[in-house]
Short mmCIF file of C-alpha atoms and ligand atoms in Angstrom, two decimals:
data_model
loop_
_atom_site.label_atom_id
_atom_site.label_comp_id
_atom_site.label_asym_id
_atom_site.label_seq_id
_atom_site.Cartn_x
_atom_site.Cartn_y
_atom_site.Cartn_z
CA MET A 67 25.25 1.61 -3.47
CA LYS A 68 21.72 2.46 -4.50
CA GLN A 69 20.42 5.85 -3.30
CA VAL A 70 16.79 5.81 -2.08
CA THR A 71 14.64 8.72 -1.01
CA LEU A 72 13.41 8.29 2.61
CA ILE A 73 10.31 10.15 3.73
CA PRO A 74 9.91 9.68 7.51
CA GLY A 75 6.38 11.16 7.55
CA ASP A 76 4.20 12.19 10.53
CA GLY A 77 3.02 10.59 13.79
CA ILE A 78 4.62 7.14 14.20
CA GLY A 79 6.45 7.56 10.86
CA PRO A 80 9.81 8.67 12.27
CA GLU A 81 9.77 5.92 14.94
CA ILE A 82 9.16 3.00 12.52
CA THR A 83 11.56 4.59 9.98
CA GLU A 84 14.36 4.50 12.58
CA ALA A 85 13.65 0.84 13.17
CA VAL A 86 13.91 0.03 9.43
CA LYS A 87 17.11 2.05 9.10
CA ALA A 88 18.67 0.14 11.98
CA ILE A 89 17.73 -3.21 10.46
CA PHE A 90 19.04 -2.22 7.00
CA SER A 91 22.30 -1.00 8.52
CA ALA A 92 22.81 -4.21 10.57
CA ALA A 93 22.06 -6.27 7.44
CA ASN A 94 24.63 -4.27 5.42
CA VAL A 95 22.11 -3.49 2.69
CA PRO A 96 23.83 -1.51 -0.09
CA VAL A 97 21.37 1.33 0.10
CA THR A 98 22.03 4.96 1.13
CA TRP A 99 19.14 7.08 2.30
CA GLU A 100 18.44 10.59 1.03
CA GLU A 101 16.13 11.91 3.72
CA GLU A 102 13.41 14.42 2.66
CA ASN A 103 10.23 14.84 4.63
CA ALA A 104 6.70 15.85 3.62
CA GLY A 105 3.31 16.36 5.25
CA GLN A 106 2.15 17.95 8.48
CA THR A 107 5.72 18.11 9.81
CA THR A 108 7.16 20.12 6.91
CA PHE A 109 3.95 22.18 6.70
CA ASP A 110 4.32 23.26 10.32
CA ALA A 111 8.09 23.87 10.00
CA MET A 112 8.31 25.62 6.59
CA GLY A 113 4.76 26.03 5.24
CA GLU A 114 5.36 23.35 2.53
CA LEU A 115 3.45 20.09 2.29
CA ILE A 116 5.62 18.62 -0.45
CA PRO A 117 8.92 20.53 -0.42
CA THR A 118 10.60 21.07 -3.83
CA THR A 119 13.73 19.32 -2.47
CA LEU A 120 11.60 16.13 -2.02
CA ILE A 121 10.31 16.32 -5.57
CA ALA A 122 13.86 16.78 -6.86
CA SER A 123 15.04 13.80 -4.78
CA LEU A 124 12.22 11.57 -6.11
CA GLU A 125 12.92 12.63 -9.72
CA LYS A 126 16.58 11.78 -9.24
CA ASN A 127 16.34 8.48 -7.28
CA ARG A 128 13.08 7.10 -8.71
CA VAL A 129 12.63 4.88 -5.67
CA ALA A 130 11.42 5.87 -2.19
CA LEU A 131 10.44 4.49 1.17
CA LYS A 132 7.73 6.53 2.81
CA GLY A 133 6.29 6.74 6.36
CA PRO A 134 2.62 7.61 6.84
CA ILE A 135 1.40 11.21 6.44
CA THR A 136 -1.40 12.86 8.36
CA THR A 137 -4.26 14.34 6.29
CA PRO A 138 -6.80 16.43 8.23
CA VAL A 139 -10.42 15.28 7.80
CA GLY A 140 -12.81 17.75 6.10
CA LYS A 141 -11.45 21.18 5.24
CA GLY A 142 -7.63 21.42 5.18
CA PHE A 143 -4.90 20.47 2.85
CA LYS A 144 -5.21 17.94 0.08
CA SER A 145 -3.72 14.47 0.81
CA VAL A 146 0.01 14.36 0.21
CA ASN A 147 -0.32 10.68 -0.64
CA VAL A 148 -2.85 11.36 -3.35
CA GLN A 149 -0.77 14.25 -4.69
CA LEU A 150 2.42 12.21 -4.92
CA ARG A 151 0.62 9.29 -6.60
CA GLN A 152 -0.95 11.63 -9.17
CA MET A 153 2.16 13.78 -9.70
CA PHE A 154 4.30 10.81 -10.67
CA ASP A 155 1.50 8.59 -12.15
CA LEU A 156 2.04 5.80 -9.61
CA TYR A 157 -1.08 4.07 -10.90
CA SER A 158 -0.63 0.68 -9.21
CA ASN A 159 -1.13 0.38 -5.48
CA VAL A 160 0.03 -3.18 -4.60
CA ARG A 161 -0.94 -4.56 -1.25
CA PRO A 162 -0.13 -8.19 -0.36
CA ALA A 163 -2.04 -9.83 2.61
CA LYS A 164 -0.65 -13.12 3.82
CA THR A 165 -1.14 -15.15 6.93
CA THR A 166 1.99 -15.08 9.17
CA LYS A 167 3.06 -17.94 11.38
CA GLY A 168 2.71 -16.81 14.99
CA ILE A 169 0.20 -14.00 14.39
CA GLU A 170 -3.14 -15.17 15.73
CA THR A 171 -6.04 -14.45 13.39
CA ARG A 172 -9.38 -16.09 12.53
CA PHE A 173 -7.90 -17.62 9.34
CA ASP A 174 -4.66 -19.52 8.76
CA ASN A 175 -4.54 -19.61 4.99
CA VAL A 176 -4.96 -16.08 3.53
CA ASN A 177 -2.61 -15.30 0.65
CA SER A 178 -3.84 -12.53 -1.67
CA VAL A 179 -2.47 -9.46 -3.38
CA LEU A 180 -4.66 -6.47 -4.00
CA PHE A 181 -4.12 -4.15 -6.98
CA ARG A 182 -5.83 -0.84 -6.34
CA GLU A 183 -6.03 1.80 -9.02
CA ASN A 184 -4.19 4.68 -7.45
CA THR A 185 -4.82 7.94 -9.31
CA GLU A 186 -8.43 8.04 -10.47
CA GLY A 187 -11.96 7.16 -9.30
CA LEU A 188 -13.32 9.05 -6.29
CA TYR A 189 -9.83 10.27 -5.52
CA SER A 190 -9.54 12.21 -8.81
CA GLY A 191 -9.94 15.49 -6.89
CA LEU A 192 -12.99 16.53 -8.98
CA GLU A 193 -14.97 17.96 -6.08
CA MET A 194 -17.46 20.78 -6.17
CA PHE A 195 -19.61 22.47 -3.55
CA ASP A 196 -22.50 24.67 -4.61
CA GLU A 197 -22.88 27.19 -1.75
CA ARG A 198 -26.26 28.48 -2.88
CA LEU A 199 -27.91 25.08 -3.30
CA GLN A 200 -25.84 23.33 -0.63
CA ILE A 201 -25.01 20.46 -2.95
CA SER A 202 -21.69 18.69 -3.00
CA ASP A 203 -20.34 16.56 -5.86
CA SER A 204 -17.35 14.20 -5.71
CA VAL A 205 -16.81 12.78 -9.14
CA ALA A 206 -15.52 9.23 -9.58
CA ARG A 207 -13.73 9.69 -12.93
CA LEU A 208 -12.26 6.61 -14.57
CA THR A 209 -10.38 6.70 -17.90
CA ARG A 210 -10.06 3.78 -20.29
CA VAL A 211 -6.30 4.08 -20.24
CA GLY A 212 -6.28 4.14 -16.38
CA CYS A 213 -8.43 1.00 -16.19
CA ARG A 214 -6.27 -0.73 -18.72
CA LYS A 215 -3.02 0.08 -16.87
CA ILE A 216 -4.21 -1.32 -13.56
CA VAL A 217 -5.81 -4.53 -14.93
CA ARG A 218 -2.71 -5.16 -17.05
CA ALA A 219 -0.47 -4.70 -13.97
CA ALA A 220 -2.64 -7.24 -12.04
CA PHE A 221 -2.54 -9.88 -14.76
CA ALA A 222 1.18 -9.38 -15.42
CA TYR A 223 1.81 -9.91 -11.67
CA ALA A 224 -0.41 -13.02 -11.56
CA ASP A 225 1.39 -14.43 -14.62
CA LYS A 226 4.89 -13.75 -13.24
CA HIS A 227 4.08 -15.25 -9.83
CA GLY A 228 2.09 -18.26 -10.98
CA CYS A 229 -1.21 -17.04 -9.47
CA LYS A 230 -4.23 -19.01 -10.58
CA ARG A 231 -6.96 -16.46 -10.34
CA VAL A 232 -7.58 -12.69 -10.85
CA THR A 233 -10.83 -11.22 -9.45
CA ALA A 234 -12.11 -7.78 -10.51
CA VAL A 235 -14.15 -5.95 -7.87
CA HIS A 236 -16.65 -3.27 -8.95
CA LYS A 237 -20.16 -1.89 -8.59
CA ALA A 238 -21.17 -2.07 -12.26
CA ASN A 239 -24.77 -2.96 -11.35
CA ILE A 240 -25.27 0.62 -10.02
CA LEU A 241 -22.28 2.61 -11.43
CA LYS A 242 -23.29 1.80 -14.98
CA SER A 243 -20.73 3.95 -16.78
CA ALA A 244 -17.54 3.66 -14.68
CA GLY A 245 -18.28 0.05 -13.69
CA ALA A 246 -18.79 -1.03 -17.33
CA LEU A 247 -15.57 0.69 -18.46
CA PHE A 248 -13.51 -1.02 -15.77
CA LEU A 249 -15.06 -4.44 -16.49
CA ASP A 250 -14.65 -4.01 -20.22
CA GLU A 251 -10.91 -3.45 -19.82
CA PHE A 252 -10.69 -6.32 -17.35
CA ASN A 253 -12.40 -8.78 -19.71
CA THR A 254 -10.29 -7.62 -22.72
CA THR A 255 -7.02 -8.13 -20.82
CA ALA A 256 -8.20 -11.46 -19.35
CA LYS A 257 -8.38 -12.89 -22.89
CA GLU A 258 -4.58 -12.44 -23.19
CA TYR A 259 -4.10 -14.74 -20.17
CA PRO A 260 -6.30 -17.81 -20.89
CA HIS A 261 -4.38 -19.88 -18.30
CA ILE A 262 -5.48 -17.56 -15.48
CA GLN A 263 -9.01 -17.81 -14.13
CA ALA A 264 -10.65 -14.38 -14.42
CA ASP A 265 -13.89 -13.52 -12.63
CA ASP A 266 -15.58 -10.47 -11.08
CA LYS A 267 -17.48 -9.71 -7.92
CA ILE A 268 -19.67 -6.80 -6.87
CA ILE A 269 -18.02 -4.94 -3.99
CA ASP A 270 -20.68 -5.69 -1.33
CA ASN A 271 -20.61 -9.43 -2.09
CA MET A 272 -16.80 -9.29 -2.13
CA CYS A 273 -16.69 -7.91 1.44
CA MET A 274 -18.88 -10.75 2.64
CA GLN A 275 -16.85 -13.39 0.73
CA LEU A 276 -13.59 -12.03 2.09
CA VAL A 277 -14.63 -12.18 5.71
CA ALA A 278 -16.21 -15.65 5.29
CA LYS A 279 -13.82 -17.48 2.90
CA PRO A 280 -10.74 -15.30 2.21
CA GLU A 281 -8.56 -18.23 1.12
CA GLN A 282 -10.42 -18.46 -2.21
CA PHE A 283 -8.88 -15.18 -3.49
CA ASP A 284 -5.54 -14.77 -5.19
CA VAL A 285 -5.01 -11.50 -7.07
CA ILE A 286 -7.72 -8.86 -6.66
CA VAL A 287 -7.95 -5.77 -8.86
CA THR A 288 -10.25 -2.83 -8.22
CA THR A 289 -10.76 0.93 -8.42
CA ASN A 290 -9.36 3.48 -5.95
CA LEU A 291 -11.96 3.77 -3.17
CA PHE A 292 -12.95 0.08 -3.14
CA GLY A 293 -9.28 -0.79 -3.04
CA ASP A 294 -8.61 1.57 -0.16
CA ILE A 295 -11.34 -0.07 1.90
CA LEU A 296 -10.67 -3.65 0.86
CA SER A 297 -6.97 -3.40 1.72
CA ASP A 298 -7.79 -2.47 5.34
CA LEU A 299 -10.27 -5.35 5.42
CA CYS A 300 -7.57 -7.71 4.15
CA ALA A 301 -5.17 -6.26 6.76
CA GLY A 302 -7.67 -7.26 9.44
CA LEU A 303 -7.67 -10.84 8.12
CA VAL A 304 -3.91 -11.29 8.57
CA GLY A 305 -3.03 -9.47 11.81
CA GLY A 306 -4.02 -5.81 11.42
CA LEU A 307 -2.60 -2.64 10.04
CA GLY A 308 0.76 -3.03 11.78
CA VAL A 309 1.86 -5.88 9.49
CA VAL A 310 0.73 -5.15 5.94
CA ALA A 311 2.93 -3.63 3.27
CA GLY A 312 2.23 -1.59 0.21
CA ALA A 313 3.79 -0.14 -2.92
CA ASN A 314 2.79 2.67 -5.27
CA ILE A 315 4.21 1.73 -8.64
CA GLY A 316 4.36 3.60 -11.94
CA ASP A 317 6.24 2.94 -15.10
CA ASP A 318 9.41 4.70 -13.99
CA MET A 319 9.05 5.35 -10.26
CA ALA A 320 7.98 3.46 -7.13
CA ILE A 321 7.18 4.65 -3.58
CA PHE A 322 6.94 1.92 -0.94
CA GLU A 323 4.82 2.53 2.17
CA ALA A 324 2.83 0.72 4.85
CA VAL A 325 -0.93 0.50 4.42
CA HIS A 326 -1.53 2.13 7.77
CA GLY A 327 -1.65 5.84 8.64
CA SER A 328 0.25 8.04 11.09
CA ALA A 329 -1.58 6.47 14.13
CA PRO A 330 -1.77 9.68 16.20
CA ASP A 331 -3.26 7.69 19.10
CA ILE A 332 0.09 5.97 19.74
CA ALA A 333 2.58 8.41 18.20
CA GLY A 334 5.64 9.37 20.27
CA ARG A 335 5.34 6.40 22.64
CA GLY A 336 7.84 4.09 20.92
CA ILE A 337 5.31 1.20 20.73
CA ALA A 338 4.35 1.22 17.05
CA ASN A 339 4.88 -1.99 15.06
CA PRO A 340 7.47 -1.40 12.32
CA THR A 341 6.62 -4.65 10.44
CA ALA A 342 4.40 -3.00 7.84
CA LEU A 343 7.08 -0.45 6.88
CA LEU A 344 9.77 -3.12 7.00
CA ARG A 345 7.77 -5.43 4.71
CA SER A 346 7.30 -2.46 2.36
CA ALA A 347 11.07 -1.97 2.47
CA ILE A 348 11.51 -5.69 1.61
CA MET A 349 9.25 -5.21 -1.40
CA MET A 350 11.43 -2.30 -2.33
CA LEU A 351 14.59 -4.47 -2.18
CA HIS A 352 12.96 -6.90 -4.65
CA HIS A 353 12.07 -3.93 -6.88
CA ILE A 354 15.76 -2.84 -6.96
CA ASP A 355 17.05 -6.40 -7.45
CA LEU A 356 18.52 -6.86 -3.99
CA LYS A 357 16.78 -10.23 -3.53
CA GLU A 358 19.38 -11.82 -1.28
CA GLU A 359 19.23 -8.94 1.22
CA ALA A 360 15.39 -8.97 1.01
CA ASP A 361 15.28 -12.70 1.77
CA ARG A 362 17.74 -12.46 4.72
CA ILE A 363 15.78 -9.68 6.41
CA GLU A 364 12.45 -11.49 5.75
CA VAL A 365 13.69 -14.73 7.37
CA ALA A 366 14.78 -12.77 10.50
CA LEU A 367 11.47 -10.89 10.55
CA GLU A 368 9.35 -14.05 10.21
CA ALA A 369 11.34 -15.79 12.97
CA THR A 370 10.69 -12.80 15.26
CA LEU A 371 6.97 -12.65 14.41
CA ALA A 372 6.68 -16.34 15.18
CA ASN A 373 7.39 -15.58 18.87
CA LYS A 374 4.73 -13.29 20.26
CA GLU A 375 6.86 -12.31 23.28
CA GLU A 376 9.38 -10.57 20.98
CA CYS A 377 6.74 -8.46 19.23
CA THR A 378 5.00 -5.15 19.83
CA GLY A 379 1.76 -4.71 21.77
CA ASP A 380 -0.57 -4.86 18.80
CA LEU A 381 0.63 -8.50 18.26
CA GLY A 382 0.25 -9.38 21.93
CA GLY A 383 3.86 -8.81 22.90
CA LYS A 384 5.56 -6.23 25.16
CA ALA A 385 8.50 -5.09 23.03
CA SER A 386 9.00 -1.46 22.08
CA THR A 387 9.48 -0.48 18.44
CA MET A 388 13.30 -0.52 18.86
CA GLN A 389 13.35 -3.71 20.97
CA PHE A 390 11.41 -5.43 18.23
CA ALA A 391 13.92 -4.17 15.65
CA GLN A 392 16.79 -5.45 17.87
CA ASN A 393 15.08 -8.85 18.09
CA ILE A 394 15.11 -8.98 14.25
CA ILE A 395 18.72 -7.77 14.08
CA SER A 396 19.85 -10.53 16.49
CA LYS A 397 18.56 -13.10 13.98
CA LEU A 398 20.16 -11.68 10.86
P1 LIG B 93 -4.22 4.63 11.14
O1 LIG B 93 -3.81 3.54 10.20
O2 LIG B 93 -3.17 5.68 11.44
O3 LIG B 93 -4.60 3.94 12.57
C1 LIG B 93 -5.69 3.03 12.73
C2 LIG B 93 -5.45 2.19 13.98
O4 LIG B 93 -4.38 1.27 13.76
C3 LIG B 93 -4.99 3.03 15.21
O5 LIG B 93 -5.60 2.49 16.37
C4 LIG B 93 -3.47 2.85 15.21
O6 LIG B 93 -2.93 2.97 16.52
C5 LIG B 93 -3.34 1.43 14.65
N1 LIG B 93 -2.05 1.32 13.94
C6 LIG B 93 -1.76 1.82 12.75
N2 LIG B 93 -0.49 1.52 12.41
C7 LIG B 93 0.02 0.84 13.46
C8 LIG B 93 1.30 0.31 13.73
N3 LIG B 93 2.36 0.41 12.86
N4 LIG B 93 1.52 -0.34 14.90
C9 LIG B 93 0.54 -0.46 15.79
N5 LIG B 93 -0.75 0.03 15.59
C10 LIG B 93 -0.96 0.68 14.43
O7 LIG B 93 -5.54 5.26 10.61
P2 LIG B 93 -6.29 6.61 11.05
O8 LIG B 93 -6.25 6.79 12.52
O9 LIG B 93 -7.61 6.49 10.40
O10 LIG B 93 -5.51 7.76 10.32
C11 LIG B 93 -4.56 8.64 10.97
C12 LIG B 93 -3.95 9.57 9.97
O11 LIG B 93 -3.17 8.82 9.02
C13 LIG B 93 -4.99 10.38 9.16
O12 LIG B 93 -4.52 11.72 9.08
C14 LIG B 93 -4.98 9.72 7.77
O13 LIG B 93 -5.31 10.56 6.77
C15 LIG B 93 -3.56 9.26 7.71
N6 LIG B 93 -3.37 8.13 6.76
C16 LIG B 93 -2.20 8.14 6.00
C17 LIG B 93 -1.88 7.11 5.20
C18 LIG B 93 -0.60 7.14 4.44
O14 LIG B 93 0.21 8.03 4.62
N7 LIG B 93 -0.34 6.27 3.48
C19 LIG B 93 -2.77 5.91 5.08
C20 LIG B 93 -3.92 5.97 5.95
C21 LIG B 93 -4.15 7.05 6.75
#
């Protein structure tokens, strides 16, 4: 049995987490959950955003499945997600976006994986506000080693999975310093993979290309903020936030989580789509070498998604979160 830390999170987090737990249990996955929460829920209950018991659990288990966590806009606490990623140097944020049979979208042939640098850039936390002059600075710090780690992760993935192309996304025409550093590391690493086509696109052009001809992209690698935005854009191309998975991966720890947030507009109603968290959990099973279990759950999930009637409202169906989970379980 492999022990995994489970962070239910806020909003719809506990609802979709229950669905994933039920599916894992029905599939007899050899995983035991060590449940430790974080975020708004633990802050309200015990005044701690990231309880020390959670940190201890992560340090021990080194693998976690995490529900979404609410972060107040403007003044308020610092994002728990950003803190966890920085605390454990989970520098690779990996987000696959693939067309699914049965989910109606504008395109039927999207299959890309986005690698977003996860600890630096505009999310470095280097923020200053000058009260007297009423000037605010949010510094987008990139380090050479940080750029190197994310581009290397993207090329290594492309190589391992037989991907033909890696595209770097940047704004080096305006952000002369940070953009050049990122591109320099990209071009240096690309030379080690002569069999993979390497090219780069400026972020604004990339957005246009993605909504016009998304099928041309394979692996995409970019800095933190651009990656955050592009991954939601890619989610929109393949069925929305309810269906896209993600992973935060470092050298010796990984936290798997959906791309979406805590969805306060639908929280507590039992109608959230658990697919994104389930797909993240399937990525986790591959990470811990439980491929057979991952494939079995994926086949049952895909068969359920192929029939709209069996799905949740965001996919055009009428099923509740747990009914959807039961529909998957019945196909295992
Ligand atoms: P959101 O992703 O929570 O919701 C955007 C829209 O997508 C909403 O209409 C929501 O109902 C829908 N949606 C999201 N997940 C869904 C699902 N599984 N099934 C069906 N519909 C779904 O983004 P929003 O509203 O901007 O953020 C809400 C909170 O979540 C904020 O506090 C934000 O900071 C946080 N957040 C947390 C993330 C994380 O923990 N990794 C990631 C993104 C946002």
